[in-house]
Short mmCIF file of C-alpha atoms in Angstrom, two decimals:
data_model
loop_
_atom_site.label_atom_id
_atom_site.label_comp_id
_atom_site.label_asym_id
_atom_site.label_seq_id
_atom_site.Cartn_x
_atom_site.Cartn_y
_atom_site.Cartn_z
CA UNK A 1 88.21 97.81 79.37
CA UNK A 2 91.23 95.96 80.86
CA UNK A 3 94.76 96.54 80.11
CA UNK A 4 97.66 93.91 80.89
CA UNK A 5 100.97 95.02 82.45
CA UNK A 6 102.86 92.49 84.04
CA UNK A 7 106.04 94.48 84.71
CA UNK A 8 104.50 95.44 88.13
CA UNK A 9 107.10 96.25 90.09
CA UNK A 10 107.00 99.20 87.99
CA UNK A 11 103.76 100.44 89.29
CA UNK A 12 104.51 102.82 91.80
CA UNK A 13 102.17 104.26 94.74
CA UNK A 14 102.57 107.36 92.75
CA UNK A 15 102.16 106.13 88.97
CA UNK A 16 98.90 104.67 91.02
CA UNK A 17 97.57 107.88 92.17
CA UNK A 18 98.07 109.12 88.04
CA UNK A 19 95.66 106.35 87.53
CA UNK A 20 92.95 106.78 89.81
CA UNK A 21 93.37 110.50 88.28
CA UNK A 22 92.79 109.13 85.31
CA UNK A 23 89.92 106.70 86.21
CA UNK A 24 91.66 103.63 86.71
CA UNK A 25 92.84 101.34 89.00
CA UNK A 26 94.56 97.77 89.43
CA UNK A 27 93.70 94.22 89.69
CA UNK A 28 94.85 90.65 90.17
CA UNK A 29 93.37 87.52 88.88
CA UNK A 30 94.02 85.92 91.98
CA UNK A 31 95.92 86.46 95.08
CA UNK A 32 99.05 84.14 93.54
CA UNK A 33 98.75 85.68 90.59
CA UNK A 34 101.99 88.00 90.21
CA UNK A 35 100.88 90.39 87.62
CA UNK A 36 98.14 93.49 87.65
CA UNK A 37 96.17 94.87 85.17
CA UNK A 38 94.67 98.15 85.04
CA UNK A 39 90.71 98.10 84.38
CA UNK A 40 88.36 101.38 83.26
CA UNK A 41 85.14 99.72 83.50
CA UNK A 42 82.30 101.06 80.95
CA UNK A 43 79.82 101.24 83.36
CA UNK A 44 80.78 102.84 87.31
CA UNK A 45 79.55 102.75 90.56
CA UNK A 46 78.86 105.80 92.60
CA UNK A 47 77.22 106.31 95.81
CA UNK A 48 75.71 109.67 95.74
CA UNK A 49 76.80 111.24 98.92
CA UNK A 50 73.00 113.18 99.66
CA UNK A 51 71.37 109.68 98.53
CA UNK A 52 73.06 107.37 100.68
CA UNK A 53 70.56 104.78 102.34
CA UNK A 54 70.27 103.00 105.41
CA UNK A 55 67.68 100.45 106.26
CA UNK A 56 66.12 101.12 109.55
CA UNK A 57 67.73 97.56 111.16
CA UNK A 58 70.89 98.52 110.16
CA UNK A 59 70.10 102.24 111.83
CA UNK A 60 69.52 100.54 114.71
CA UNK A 61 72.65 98.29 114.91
CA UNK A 62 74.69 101.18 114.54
CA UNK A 63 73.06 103.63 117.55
CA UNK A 64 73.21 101.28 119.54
CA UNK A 65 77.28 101.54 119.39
CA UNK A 66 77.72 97.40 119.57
CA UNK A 67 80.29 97.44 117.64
CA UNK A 68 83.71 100.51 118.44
CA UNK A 69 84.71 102.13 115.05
CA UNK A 70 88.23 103.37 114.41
CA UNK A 71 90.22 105.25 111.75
CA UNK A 72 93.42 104.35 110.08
CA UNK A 73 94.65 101.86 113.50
CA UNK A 74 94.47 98.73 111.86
CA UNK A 75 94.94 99.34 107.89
CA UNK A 76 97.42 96.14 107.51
CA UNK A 77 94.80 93.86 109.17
CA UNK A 78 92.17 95.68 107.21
CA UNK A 79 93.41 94.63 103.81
CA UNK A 80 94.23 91.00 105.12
CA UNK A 81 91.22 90.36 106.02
CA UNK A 82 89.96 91.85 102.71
CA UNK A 83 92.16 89.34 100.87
CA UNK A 84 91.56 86.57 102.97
CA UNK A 85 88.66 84.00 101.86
CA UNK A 86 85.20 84.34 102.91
CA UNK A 87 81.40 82.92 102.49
CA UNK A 88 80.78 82.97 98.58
CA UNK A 89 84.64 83.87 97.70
CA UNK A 90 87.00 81.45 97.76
CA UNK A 91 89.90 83.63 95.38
CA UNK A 92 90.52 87.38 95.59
CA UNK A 93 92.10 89.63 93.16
CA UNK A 94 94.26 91.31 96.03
CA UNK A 95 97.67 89.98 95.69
CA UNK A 96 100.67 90.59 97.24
CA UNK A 97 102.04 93.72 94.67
CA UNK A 98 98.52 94.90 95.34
CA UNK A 99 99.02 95.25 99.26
CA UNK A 100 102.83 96.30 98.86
CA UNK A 101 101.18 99.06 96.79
CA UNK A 102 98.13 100.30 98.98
CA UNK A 103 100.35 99.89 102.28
CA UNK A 104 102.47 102.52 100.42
CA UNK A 105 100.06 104.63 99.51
CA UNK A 106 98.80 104.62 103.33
CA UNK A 107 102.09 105.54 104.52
CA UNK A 108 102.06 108.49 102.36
CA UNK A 109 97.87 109.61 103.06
CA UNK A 110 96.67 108.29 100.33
CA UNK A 111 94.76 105.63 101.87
CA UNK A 112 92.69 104.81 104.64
CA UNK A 113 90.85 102.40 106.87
CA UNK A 114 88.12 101.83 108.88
CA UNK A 115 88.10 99.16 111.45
CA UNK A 116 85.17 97.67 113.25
CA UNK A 117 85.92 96.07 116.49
CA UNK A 118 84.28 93.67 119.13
CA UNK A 119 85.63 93.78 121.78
CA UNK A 120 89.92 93.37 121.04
CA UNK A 121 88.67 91.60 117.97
CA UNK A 122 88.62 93.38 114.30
CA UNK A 123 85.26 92.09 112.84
CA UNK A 124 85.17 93.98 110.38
CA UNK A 125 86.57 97.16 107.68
CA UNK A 126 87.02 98.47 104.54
CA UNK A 127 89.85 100.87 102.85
CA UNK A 128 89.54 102.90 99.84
CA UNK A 129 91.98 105.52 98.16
CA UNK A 130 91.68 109.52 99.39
CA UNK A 131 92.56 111.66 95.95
CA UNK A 132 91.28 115.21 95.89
CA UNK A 133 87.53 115.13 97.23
CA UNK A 134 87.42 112.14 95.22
CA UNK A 135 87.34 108.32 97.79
CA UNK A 136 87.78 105.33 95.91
CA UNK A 137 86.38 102.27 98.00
CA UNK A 138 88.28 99.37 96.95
CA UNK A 139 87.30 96.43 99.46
CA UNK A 140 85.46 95.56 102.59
CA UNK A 141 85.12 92.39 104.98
CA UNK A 142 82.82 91.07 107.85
CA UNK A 143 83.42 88.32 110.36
CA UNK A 144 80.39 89.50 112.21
CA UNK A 145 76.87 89.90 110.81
CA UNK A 146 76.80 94.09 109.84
CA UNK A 147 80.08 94.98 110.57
CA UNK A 148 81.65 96.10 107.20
CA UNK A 149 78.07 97.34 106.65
CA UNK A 150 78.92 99.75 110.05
CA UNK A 151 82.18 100.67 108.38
CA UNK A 152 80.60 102.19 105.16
CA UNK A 153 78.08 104.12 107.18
CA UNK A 154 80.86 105.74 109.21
CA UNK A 155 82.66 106.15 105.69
CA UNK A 156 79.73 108.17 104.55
CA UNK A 157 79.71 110.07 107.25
CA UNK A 158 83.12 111.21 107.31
CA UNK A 159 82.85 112.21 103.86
CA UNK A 160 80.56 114.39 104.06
CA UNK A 161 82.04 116.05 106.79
CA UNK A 162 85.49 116.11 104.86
CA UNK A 163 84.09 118.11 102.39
CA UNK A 164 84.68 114.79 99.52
CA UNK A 165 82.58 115.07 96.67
CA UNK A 166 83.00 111.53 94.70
CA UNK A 167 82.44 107.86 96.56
CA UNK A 168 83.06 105.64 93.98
CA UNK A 169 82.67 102.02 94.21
CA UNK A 170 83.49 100.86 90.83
CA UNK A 171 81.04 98.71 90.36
CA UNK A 172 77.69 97.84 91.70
CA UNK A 173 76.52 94.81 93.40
CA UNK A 174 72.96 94.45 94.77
CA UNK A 175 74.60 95.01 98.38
CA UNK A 176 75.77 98.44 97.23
CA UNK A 177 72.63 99.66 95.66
CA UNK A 178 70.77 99.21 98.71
CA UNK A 179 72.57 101.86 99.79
CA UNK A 180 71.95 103.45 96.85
CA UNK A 181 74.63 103.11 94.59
CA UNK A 182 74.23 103.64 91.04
CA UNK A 183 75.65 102.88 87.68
CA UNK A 184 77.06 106.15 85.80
CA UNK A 185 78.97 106.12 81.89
CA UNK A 186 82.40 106.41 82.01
CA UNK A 187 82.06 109.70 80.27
CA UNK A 188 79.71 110.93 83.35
CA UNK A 189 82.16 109.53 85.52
CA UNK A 190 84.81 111.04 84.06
CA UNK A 191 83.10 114.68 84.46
CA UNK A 192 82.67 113.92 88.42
CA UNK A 193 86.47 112.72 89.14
CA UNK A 194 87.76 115.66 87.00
CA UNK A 195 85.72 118.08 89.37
CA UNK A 196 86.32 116.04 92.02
CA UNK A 197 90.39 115.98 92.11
CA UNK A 198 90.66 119.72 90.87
CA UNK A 199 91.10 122.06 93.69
CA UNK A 200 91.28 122.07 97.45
CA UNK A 201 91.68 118.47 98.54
CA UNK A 202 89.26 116.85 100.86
CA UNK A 203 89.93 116.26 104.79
CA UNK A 204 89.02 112.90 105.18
CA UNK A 205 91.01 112.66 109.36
CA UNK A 206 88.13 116.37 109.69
CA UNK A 207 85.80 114.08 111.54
CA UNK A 208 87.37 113.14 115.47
CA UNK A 209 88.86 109.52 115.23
CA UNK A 210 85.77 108.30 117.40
CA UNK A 211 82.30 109.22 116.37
CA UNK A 212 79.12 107.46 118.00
CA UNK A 213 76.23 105.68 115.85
CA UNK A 214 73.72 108.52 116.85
CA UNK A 215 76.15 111.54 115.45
CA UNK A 216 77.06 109.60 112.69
CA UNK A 217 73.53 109.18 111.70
CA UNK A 218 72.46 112.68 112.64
CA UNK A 219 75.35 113.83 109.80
CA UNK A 220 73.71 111.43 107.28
CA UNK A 221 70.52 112.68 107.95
CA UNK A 222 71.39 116.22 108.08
CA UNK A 223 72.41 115.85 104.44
CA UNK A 224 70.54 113.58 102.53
#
């Protein structure tokens, strides 16, 4: 279900925390398009936190601490490079409003980032929307072979030790169900975000800013 609104500068960083509360969240037709609309999708994507997967290459890549992870340094770059045009995307439905809004939403704790470095250069990141024990991923990028695929497994891992309850992914691509994301109704979904945004809040900066691969995967591990 998609709803229209084109007055967005009325869209606030906190009418946009009602609507994650409430199971939705914006979108753009393209990055020059001007005006959002707010989509509840019938079908949602979830990873399970105690049924994440990693394949053992991947396992690998990330012991082996190639690539240096960081929290919440780089979340302007982050969501530019999200935006920006990459193999099999040409368009992107972030647009300007959409960055004003997720910047602000940053600056108040709301959202976060993690960045994936080689060397001085970011390679690689995602950022997603912290709400309760609730974490709404909303877009990752690579300009090195695994490294948004790093990012999520150091997501995971510092949601669990947050104390988060909900990863949700809003939909799911055949990327995300490796890791073993699944499709829930919107009335299941609805039942897991209501838990999940009722009560203590979730500590998402819990885990040190710098973990290595091995601890990360040992937390994984310890509670799949």
């Amino acid at each position: 279900m998609t709803t229209r609104d084109s007055a967005a500068s009325e869209i606030t960083p906190e009418v946009l925390l009602r609507a994650y509360a409430c199971g939705i969240f914006p979108m753009a037709e393209s990055a020059d398009d001007p005006t959002l609309f707010w989509v509840e999708p019938e079908m949602r994507g979830v990873i399970p936190l105690d049924g994440f997967r990693i394949a053992g290459r991947l396992a690998r890549t990330v012991r082996s601490d190639s690539f240096r992870v960081t929290v919440d340094t780089a979340f302007k770059a982050v969501i530019a490079g999200c935006a920006a045009p990459q193999a099999g995307r040409d368009d992107t439905w972030i647009n300007r409003r959409i960055r004003e809004l997720y910047v602000g939403l940053y600056e108040r704790g709301h959202c976060h980032s993690v960045e994936v470095w080689h060397d001085d250069d970011l390679v690689g990141g995602l950022y997603g929307v912290s709400l309760g024990r609730a974490f709404f991923g909303e877009s990752m990028f690579h300009r090195a072979r695994d490294a948004s695929k790093v990012a999520l497994v150091h997501l995971v891992a510092r949601l669990i030790v947050g104390g988060f309850e909900l990863l949700d992914t809003q939909y799911v691509t055949e990327h995300l169900r490796s890791f073993g994301a699944v499709e829930v109704s919107r009335r299941r979904y609805r039942t897991l975000l209501d838990k999940a945004v009722a009560g203590e809040p979730a500590d998402f900066q819990r885990l040190p800013g710098s973990v290595g691969g091995a601890d990360t995967l040992a937390i994984i591990a310890d509670r799949a």
